[in-house]
XYZ file of C-alpha atoms in Angstrom:
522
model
C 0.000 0.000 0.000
C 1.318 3.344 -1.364
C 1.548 6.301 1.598
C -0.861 8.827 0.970
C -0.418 12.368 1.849
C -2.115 13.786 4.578
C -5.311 16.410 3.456
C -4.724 19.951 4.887
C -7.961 20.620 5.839
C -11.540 19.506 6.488
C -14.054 19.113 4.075
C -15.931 21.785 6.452
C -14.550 24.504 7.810
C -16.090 24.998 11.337
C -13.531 25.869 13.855
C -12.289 22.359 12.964
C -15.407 20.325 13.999
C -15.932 21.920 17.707
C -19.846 22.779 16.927
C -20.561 19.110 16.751
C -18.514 17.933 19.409
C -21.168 18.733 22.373
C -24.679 17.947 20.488
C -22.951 15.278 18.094
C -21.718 13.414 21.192
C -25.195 13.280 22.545
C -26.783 11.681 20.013
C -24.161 8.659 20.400
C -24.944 8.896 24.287
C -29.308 9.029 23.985
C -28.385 5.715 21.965
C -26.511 4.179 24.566
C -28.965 5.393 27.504
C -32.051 4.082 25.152
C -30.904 0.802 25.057
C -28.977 0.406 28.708
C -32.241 1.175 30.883
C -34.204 -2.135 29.771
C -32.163 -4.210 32.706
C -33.533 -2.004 35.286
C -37.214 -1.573 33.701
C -38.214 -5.344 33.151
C -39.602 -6.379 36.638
C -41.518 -3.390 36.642
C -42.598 -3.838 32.893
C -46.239 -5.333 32.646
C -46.816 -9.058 33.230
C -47.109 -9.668 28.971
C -43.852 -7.896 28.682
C -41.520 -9.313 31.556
C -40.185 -12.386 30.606
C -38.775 -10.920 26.987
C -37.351 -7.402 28.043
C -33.612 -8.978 27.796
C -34.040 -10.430 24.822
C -35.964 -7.372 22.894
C -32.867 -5.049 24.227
C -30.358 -7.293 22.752
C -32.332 -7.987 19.165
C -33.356 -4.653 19.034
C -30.343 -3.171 19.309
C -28.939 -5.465 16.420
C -31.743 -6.148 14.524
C -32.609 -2.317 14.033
C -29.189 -1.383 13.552
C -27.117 -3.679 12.026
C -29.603 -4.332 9.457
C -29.702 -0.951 8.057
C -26.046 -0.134 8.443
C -25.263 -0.390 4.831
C -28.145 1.223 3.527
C -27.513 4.076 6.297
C -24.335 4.195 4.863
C -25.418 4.851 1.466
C -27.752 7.352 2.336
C -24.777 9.035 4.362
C -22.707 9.527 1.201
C -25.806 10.524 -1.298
C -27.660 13.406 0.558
C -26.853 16.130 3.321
C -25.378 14.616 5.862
C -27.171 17.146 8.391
C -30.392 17.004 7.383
C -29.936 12.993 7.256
C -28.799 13.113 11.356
C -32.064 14.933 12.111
C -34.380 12.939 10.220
C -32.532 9.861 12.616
C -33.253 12.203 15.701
C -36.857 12.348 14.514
C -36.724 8.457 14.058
C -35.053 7.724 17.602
C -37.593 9.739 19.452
C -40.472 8.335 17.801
C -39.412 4.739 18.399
C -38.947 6.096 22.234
C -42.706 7.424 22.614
C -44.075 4.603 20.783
C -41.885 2.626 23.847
C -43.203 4.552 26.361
C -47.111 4.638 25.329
C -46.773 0.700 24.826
C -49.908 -1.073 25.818
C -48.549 -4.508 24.764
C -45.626 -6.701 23.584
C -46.086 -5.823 20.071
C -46.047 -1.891 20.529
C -42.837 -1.958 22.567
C -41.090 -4.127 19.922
C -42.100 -1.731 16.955
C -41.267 0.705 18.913
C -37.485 -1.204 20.074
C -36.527 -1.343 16.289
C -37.448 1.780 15.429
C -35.233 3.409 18.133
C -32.941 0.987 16.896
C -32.382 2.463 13.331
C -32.941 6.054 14.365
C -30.401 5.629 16.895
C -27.263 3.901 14.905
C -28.596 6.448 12.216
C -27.655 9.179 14.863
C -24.404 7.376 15.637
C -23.328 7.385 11.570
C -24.275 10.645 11.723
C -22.073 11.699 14.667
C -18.869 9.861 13.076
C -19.961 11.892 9.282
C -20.510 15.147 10.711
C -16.962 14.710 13.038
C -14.829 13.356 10.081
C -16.254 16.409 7.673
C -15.435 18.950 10.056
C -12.005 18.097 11.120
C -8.475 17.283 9.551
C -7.197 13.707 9.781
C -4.380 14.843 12.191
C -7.347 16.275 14.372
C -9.607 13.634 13.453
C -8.867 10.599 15.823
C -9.133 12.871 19.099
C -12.534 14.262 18.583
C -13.747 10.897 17.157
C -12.575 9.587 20.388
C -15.862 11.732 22.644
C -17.874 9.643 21.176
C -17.154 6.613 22.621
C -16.105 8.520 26.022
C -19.963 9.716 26.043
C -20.997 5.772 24.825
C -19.100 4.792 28.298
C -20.877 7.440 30.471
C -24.404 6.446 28.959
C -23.630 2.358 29.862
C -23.395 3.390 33.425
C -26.077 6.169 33.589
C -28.593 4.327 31.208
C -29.179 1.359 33.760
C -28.965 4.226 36.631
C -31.467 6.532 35.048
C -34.110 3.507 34.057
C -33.805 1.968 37.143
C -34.536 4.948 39.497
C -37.802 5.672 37.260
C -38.795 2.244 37.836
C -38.827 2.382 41.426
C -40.287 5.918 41.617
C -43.552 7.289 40.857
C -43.077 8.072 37.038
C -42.410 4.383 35.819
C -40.347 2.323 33.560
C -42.011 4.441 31.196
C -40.133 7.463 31.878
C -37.144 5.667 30.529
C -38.073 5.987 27.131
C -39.958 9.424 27.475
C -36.937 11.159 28.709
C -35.354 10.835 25.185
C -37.897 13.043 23.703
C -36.745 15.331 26.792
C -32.931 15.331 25.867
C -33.603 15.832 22.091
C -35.457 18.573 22.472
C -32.923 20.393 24.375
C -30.623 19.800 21.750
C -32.533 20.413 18.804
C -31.843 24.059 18.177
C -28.217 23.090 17.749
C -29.343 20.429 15.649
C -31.638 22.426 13.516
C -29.458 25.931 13.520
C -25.590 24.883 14.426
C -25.270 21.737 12.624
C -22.855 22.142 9.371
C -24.827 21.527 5.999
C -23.064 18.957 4.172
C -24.076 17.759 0.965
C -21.598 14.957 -0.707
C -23.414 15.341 -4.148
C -25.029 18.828 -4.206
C -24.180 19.538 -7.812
C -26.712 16.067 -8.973
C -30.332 16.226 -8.652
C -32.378 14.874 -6.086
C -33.846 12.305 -8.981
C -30.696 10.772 -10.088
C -29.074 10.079 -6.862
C -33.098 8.571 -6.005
C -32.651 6.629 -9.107
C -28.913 5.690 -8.652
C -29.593 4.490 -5.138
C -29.327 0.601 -4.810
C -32.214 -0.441 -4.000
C -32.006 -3.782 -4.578
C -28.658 -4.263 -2.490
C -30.709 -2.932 0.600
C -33.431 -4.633 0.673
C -31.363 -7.961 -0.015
C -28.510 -6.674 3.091
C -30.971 -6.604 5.106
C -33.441 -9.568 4.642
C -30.036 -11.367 4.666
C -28.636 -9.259 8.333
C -32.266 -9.640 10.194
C -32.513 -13.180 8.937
C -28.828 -13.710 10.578
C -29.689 -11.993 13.854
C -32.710 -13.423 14.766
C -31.505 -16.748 14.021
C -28.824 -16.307 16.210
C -30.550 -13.959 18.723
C -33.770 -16.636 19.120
C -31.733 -19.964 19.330
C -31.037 -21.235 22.195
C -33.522 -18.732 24.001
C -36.821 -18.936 22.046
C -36.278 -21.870 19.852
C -33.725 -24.896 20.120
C -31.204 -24.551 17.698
C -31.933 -28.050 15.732
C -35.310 -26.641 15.470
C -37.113 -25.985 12.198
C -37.348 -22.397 12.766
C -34.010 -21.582 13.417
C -32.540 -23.848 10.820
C -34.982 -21.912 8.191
C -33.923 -18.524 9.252
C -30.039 -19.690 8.879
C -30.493 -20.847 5.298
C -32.719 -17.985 4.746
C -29.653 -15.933 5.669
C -27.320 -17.666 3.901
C -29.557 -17.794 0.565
C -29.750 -13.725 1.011
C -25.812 -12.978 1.663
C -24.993 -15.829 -1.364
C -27.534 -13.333 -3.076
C -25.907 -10.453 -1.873
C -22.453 -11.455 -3.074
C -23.483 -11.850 -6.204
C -25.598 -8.945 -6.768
C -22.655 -6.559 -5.493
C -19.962 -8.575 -7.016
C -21.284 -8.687 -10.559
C -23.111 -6.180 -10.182
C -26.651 -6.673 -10.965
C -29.070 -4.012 -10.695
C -26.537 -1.226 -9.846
C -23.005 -0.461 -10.519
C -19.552 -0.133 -9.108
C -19.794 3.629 -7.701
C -23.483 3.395 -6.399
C -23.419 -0.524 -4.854
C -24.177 -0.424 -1.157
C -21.424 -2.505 0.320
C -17.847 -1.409 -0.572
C -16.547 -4.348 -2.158
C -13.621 -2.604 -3.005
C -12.975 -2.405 0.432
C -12.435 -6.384 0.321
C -9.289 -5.716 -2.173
C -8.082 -3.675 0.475
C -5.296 -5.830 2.702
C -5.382 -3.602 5.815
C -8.964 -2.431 5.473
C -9.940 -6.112 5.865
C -7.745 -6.717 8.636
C -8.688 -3.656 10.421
C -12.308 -4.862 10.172
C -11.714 -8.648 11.630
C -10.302 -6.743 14.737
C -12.802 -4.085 15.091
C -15.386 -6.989 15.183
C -13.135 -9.382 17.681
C -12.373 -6.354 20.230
C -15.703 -5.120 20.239
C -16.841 -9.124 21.129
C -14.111 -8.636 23.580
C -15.356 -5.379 25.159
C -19.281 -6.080 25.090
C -18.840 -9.597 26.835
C -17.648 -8.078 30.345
C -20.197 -5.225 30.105
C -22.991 -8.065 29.920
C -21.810 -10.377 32.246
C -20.114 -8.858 35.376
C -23.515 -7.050 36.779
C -25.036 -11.296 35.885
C -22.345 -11.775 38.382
C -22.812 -9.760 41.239
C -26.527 -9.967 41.214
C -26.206 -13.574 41.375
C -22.719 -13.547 43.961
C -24.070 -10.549 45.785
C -27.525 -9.878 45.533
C -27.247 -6.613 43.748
C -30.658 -5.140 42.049
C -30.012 -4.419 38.353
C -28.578 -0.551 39.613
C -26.338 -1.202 42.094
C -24.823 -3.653 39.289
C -24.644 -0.961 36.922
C -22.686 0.926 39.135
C -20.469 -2.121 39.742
C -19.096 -1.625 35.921
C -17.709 1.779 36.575
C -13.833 0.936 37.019
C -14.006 -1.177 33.730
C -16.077 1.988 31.969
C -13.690 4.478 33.448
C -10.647 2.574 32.214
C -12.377 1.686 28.880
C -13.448 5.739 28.369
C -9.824 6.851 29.208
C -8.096 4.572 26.996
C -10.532 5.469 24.291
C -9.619 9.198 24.941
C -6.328 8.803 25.301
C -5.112 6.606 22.366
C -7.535 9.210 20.281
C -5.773 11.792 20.733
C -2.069 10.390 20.817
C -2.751 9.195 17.649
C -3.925 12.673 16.555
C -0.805 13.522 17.778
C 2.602 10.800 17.018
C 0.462 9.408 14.334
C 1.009 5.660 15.032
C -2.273 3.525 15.757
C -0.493 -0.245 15.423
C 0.933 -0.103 18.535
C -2.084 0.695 20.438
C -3.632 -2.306 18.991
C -1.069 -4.672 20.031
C -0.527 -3.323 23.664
C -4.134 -3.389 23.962
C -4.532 -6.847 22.849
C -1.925 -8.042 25.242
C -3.808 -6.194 28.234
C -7.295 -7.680 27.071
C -6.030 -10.958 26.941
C -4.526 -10.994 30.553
C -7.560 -9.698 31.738
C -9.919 -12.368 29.994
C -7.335 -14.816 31.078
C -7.581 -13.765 34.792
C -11.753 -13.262 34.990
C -12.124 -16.461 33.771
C -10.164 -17.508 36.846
C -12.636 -15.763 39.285
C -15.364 -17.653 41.257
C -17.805 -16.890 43.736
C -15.460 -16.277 46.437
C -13.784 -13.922 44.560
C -13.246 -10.274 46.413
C -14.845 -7.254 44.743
C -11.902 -5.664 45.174
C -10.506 -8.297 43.245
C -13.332 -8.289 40.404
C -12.662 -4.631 40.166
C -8.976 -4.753 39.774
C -9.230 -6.800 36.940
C -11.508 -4.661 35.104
C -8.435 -2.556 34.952
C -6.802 -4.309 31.898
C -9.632 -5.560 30.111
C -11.032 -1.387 30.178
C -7.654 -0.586 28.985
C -6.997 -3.466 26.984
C -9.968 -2.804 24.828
C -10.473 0.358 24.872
C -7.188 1.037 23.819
C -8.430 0.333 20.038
C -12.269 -0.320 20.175
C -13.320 3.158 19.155
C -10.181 3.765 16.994
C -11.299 2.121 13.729
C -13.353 4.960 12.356
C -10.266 7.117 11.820
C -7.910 4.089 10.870
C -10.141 3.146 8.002
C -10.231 7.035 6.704
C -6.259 6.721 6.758
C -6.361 3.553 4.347
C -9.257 4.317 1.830
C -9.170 7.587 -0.179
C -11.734 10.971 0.905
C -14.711 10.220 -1.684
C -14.818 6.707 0.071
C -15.617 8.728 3.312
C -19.205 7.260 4.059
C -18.922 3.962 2.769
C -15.583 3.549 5.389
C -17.951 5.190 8.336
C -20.508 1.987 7.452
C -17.728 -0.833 6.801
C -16.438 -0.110 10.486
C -19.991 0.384 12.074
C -20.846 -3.087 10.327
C -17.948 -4.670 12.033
C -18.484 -3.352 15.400
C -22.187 -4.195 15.721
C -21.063 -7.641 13.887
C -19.291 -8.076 16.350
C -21.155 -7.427 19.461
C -23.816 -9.659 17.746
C -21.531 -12.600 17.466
C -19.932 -12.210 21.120
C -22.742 -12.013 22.696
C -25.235 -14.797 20.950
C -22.184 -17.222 21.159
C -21.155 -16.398 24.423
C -25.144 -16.354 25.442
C -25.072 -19.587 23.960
C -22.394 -20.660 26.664
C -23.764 -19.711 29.582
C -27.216 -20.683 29.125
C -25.924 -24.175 27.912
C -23.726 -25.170 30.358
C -25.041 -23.389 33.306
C -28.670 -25.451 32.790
C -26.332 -28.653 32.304
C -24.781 -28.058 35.071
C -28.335 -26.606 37.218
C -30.015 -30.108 35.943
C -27.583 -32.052 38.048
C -28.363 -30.687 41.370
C -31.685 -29.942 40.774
C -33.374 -32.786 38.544
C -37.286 -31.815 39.423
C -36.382 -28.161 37.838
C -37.906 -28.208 34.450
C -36.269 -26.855 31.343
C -37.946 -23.961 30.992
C -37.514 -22.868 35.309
C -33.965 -23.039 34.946
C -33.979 -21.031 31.573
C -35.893 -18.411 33.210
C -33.898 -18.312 36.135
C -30.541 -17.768 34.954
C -32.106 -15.182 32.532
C -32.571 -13.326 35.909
C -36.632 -13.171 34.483
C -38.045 -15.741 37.660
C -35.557 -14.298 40.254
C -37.222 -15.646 43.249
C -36.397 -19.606 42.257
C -32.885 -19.605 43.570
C -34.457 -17.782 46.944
C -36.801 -20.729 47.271
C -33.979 -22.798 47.546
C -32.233 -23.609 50.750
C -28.915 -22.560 51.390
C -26.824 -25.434 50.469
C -28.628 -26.043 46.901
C -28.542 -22.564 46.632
C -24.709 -22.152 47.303
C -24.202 -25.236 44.688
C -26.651 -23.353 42.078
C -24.172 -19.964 42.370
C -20.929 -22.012 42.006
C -22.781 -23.877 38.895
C -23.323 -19.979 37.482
C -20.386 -18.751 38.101
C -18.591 -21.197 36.329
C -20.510 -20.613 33.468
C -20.251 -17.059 33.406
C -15.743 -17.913 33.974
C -16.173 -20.538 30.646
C -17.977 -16.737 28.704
C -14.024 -14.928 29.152
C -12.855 -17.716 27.414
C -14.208 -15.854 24.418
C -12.538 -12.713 25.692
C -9.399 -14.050 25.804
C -9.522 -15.990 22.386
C -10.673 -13.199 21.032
C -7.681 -10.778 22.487
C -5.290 -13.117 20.861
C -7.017 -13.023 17.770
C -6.783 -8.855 17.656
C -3.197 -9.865 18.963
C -1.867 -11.866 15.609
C -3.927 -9.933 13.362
C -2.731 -6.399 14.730
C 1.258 -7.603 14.157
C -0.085 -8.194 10.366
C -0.928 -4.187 9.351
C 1.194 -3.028 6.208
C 0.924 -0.145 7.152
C 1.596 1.342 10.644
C 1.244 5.045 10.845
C -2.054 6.893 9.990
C -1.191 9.144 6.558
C 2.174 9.862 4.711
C 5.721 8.235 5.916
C 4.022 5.437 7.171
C 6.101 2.566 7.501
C 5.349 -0.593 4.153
C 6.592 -4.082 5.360
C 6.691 -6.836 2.703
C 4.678 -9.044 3.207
């Protein structure tokens, strides 16, 4: 790979992108806080709604945003990029009142999805409107706030949800206070925003007609068919059973479909495809997006499972477990600041993906030592290297991949690293989900063989919480160890997946962000 000079200046000129910094950063944050409540809101949810809210968090949160990644994308690098954010704030809060007003299951998973998509539509929109306004040099240090707001809205979602559940105003309130936030930040939405528009000098017709349709609808029959087959197996449906088997060949039919259509292409050409296939041509580009995926498996894991373990070690309600994850968030924000902008600065991002491998993979190594008798001090201490570890490349990607594609490639690089990173949260968690629940309800049939399938299932869901209290103290004391050591077998993934970033990261070409960056032969 040729070095390629470094541009001079941003594509917009706004006192080098510090007008979006403070609203832009808030859109990535309402995301985060939508989705984060749900752990604190589902024993207060109605009776229809309980036993799912898990479950509609997690596939909502994929389902309405990984599938329309790449057409997001598209969209991103057709039409104003401004004017595109807000209709995805308009989006977001809709999906949140429809959440709030829900009367039944049904209404709260419309409105789930919908948040879904308006929200990871924000979150495109936040990396666009940040990588417009600022030069590359500048460009990794202000991407960086938006994953130091992401870590502030993991903690303060569960926080925020769970103190309306257990007040007056209701789960409800959850959802409603997103309509709140947005419309304190809507005049600098509206008025302060920069207008960007990739394509102003085409019509509004030809880039409609140029759009490929046909690639979106096929991504994401072929995404949705993916993530509810691995989102619903195991949980809803066994995985030999006809349903989920359909969905999988379903998905593979669609990205077999895909491949071709984008490949050839059919129905759309080279320039206006929706997935950059060119990207696939592109040694480090591919790389880079096999260890965005693994490190963001790697990072998501720990977030899902330590407050499982304290609420089943310690008795914590869903808040106080929340709060439990602030040392690994604080680590994981800091690192995420920090190698931001000292990449802005000395220009080399390879070595912050190897150290950070080697920190994540001690730390998955070690928590999947810990058992019940573990101290919290202990638990706490090592969140310090798998916060660090991770975050030391999980939000860097987004510049990276602007560094090895060329300018006009812009949105379609913002999409190809937001695919990987949901991909990847989707995979680590559905096969480490797949984990616990197996071997923990193995392991929970042994000791308690009257317990039906379906008890256990809900009770290490944390959905029938008062089984294990029914229990007397030695069964129950055996039923924890059985957990734990389910949720130790989960950082397996954490660790294989470190190492994976680990070899991959020594394999970059190229090892500086823009020109005089250092070629090995391969």
């Amino acid at each position: 790979m040729s070095d390629r000079q470094m541009p001079a200046d941003p594509l917009v000129n706004l006192e080098n992108g510090k007008r979006e910094t403070a609203p832009g950063c808030q859109g990535a944050a309402g995301q985060t806080i939508d989705h984060s409540p749900l752990h604190s809101e589902e024993k207060a949810a109605p009776r229809e709604i309980r036993g799912f809210m898990g479950l509609i968090t997690r596939c909502r949160f994929l389902l309405g945003g990984s599938a329309v990644v790449l057409p997001f994308g598209k969209l991103f690098g057709s039409f104003n990029t401004k004017w595109l954010f807000n209709g995805s704030v308009l989006l977001f809060n809709v999906g949140s009142a429809i959440c709030g007003a829900a009367p039944n299951m049904n209404a709260l998973i419309v409105g789930r999805v919908l948040a879904g998509i308006g929200g990871n539509g924000m979150y495109l929109g936040v990396q666009n409107l940040l990588s417009i306004s600022t030069t590359p040099k500048e460009r990794p240090g202000y991407l960086s706030f938006v994953g130091v707001v992401w870590g502030l809205g993991t903690v303060l979602g569960p926080v925020i949800g769970g103190a309306f559940t257990e007040s007056k105003a209701t789960w409800r309130w959850a959802f409603y206070i997103n309509l709140c936030i947005s419309a304190l930040f809507a005049p600098f939405y509206i008025w302060y925003l920069p207008s960007f528009d990739p394509r102003a000098s085409e019509t509004m017709t030809t880039r409609l007609r140029e759009f490929d349709v046909a690639g979106s609808i096929i991504s994401i029959g072929a995404i949705t068919s993916l993530i509810m087959a691995m989102n619903f197996g195991g949980t809803v449906y066994a995985w030999n059973s006809g349903q989920i088997i359909a969905l999988f060949v379903v998905a593979v039919v669609l990205f077999i479909l895909l491949a071709i259509q984008q490949g050839v292409p059919v129905l759309t050409d080279t320039n206006n495809r929706v997935f950059p296939a060119h990207f696939l041509r592109n040694y480090n580009a591919v790389i880079l997006y096999c260890v965005t995926s693994a490190v963001n498996a790697a990072s998501f894991i720990p977030i899902y499972y330590i407050p499982i373990y304290f609420q089943f070690t310690r008795g914590d309600d869903a808040i106080l477990a929340a709060v439990r994850l602030l040392p690994l968030i604080v680590c994981l924000t800091a690192m995420i600041l920090a190698s931001g902008h000292l990449i802005s600065r000395y220009n080399y991002f390879q070595p912050w993906y190897i150290g950070g491998s080697v920190l994540a993979l001690v730390g998955g190594v070690l928590f999947s030592r810990v058992d019940e008798n573990s101290s919290t001090g202990m638990i706490y201490g090592l969140m310090i290297p798998v916060g660090l570890g991770t975050g030391a490349f999980t939000q860097t990607g987004y510049a990276v991949i602007q560094a090895m594609t060329p300018p006009s490639d812009l949105a379609y690089a913002i999409s190809f690293i937001m695919l990987a990173q949901l991909g990847g949260i989707a995979f680590g968690l559905t096969i480490s989900g797949s984990v616990f629940i197996n071997t923990a309800i193995a392991g929970l049939s042994r000791i308690l063989p009257d317990a039906t399938h379906d008890e256990l299932q809900r009770a290490i869901s944390g959905t029938s919480g008062s089984y294990f209290k029914q229990l007397d103290d030695e069964l129950r004391a055996q039923a924890t160890s059985v957990i734990v050591g389910s949720i130790g077998k989960v950082y397996i993934l954490v660790y294989v997946g470190a190492a994976f970033c680990l070899v991959l990261s020594a394999c970059f070409t190229q090892r500086k962000m823009y020109k005089g960056a250092v070629n090995i032969v391969a």
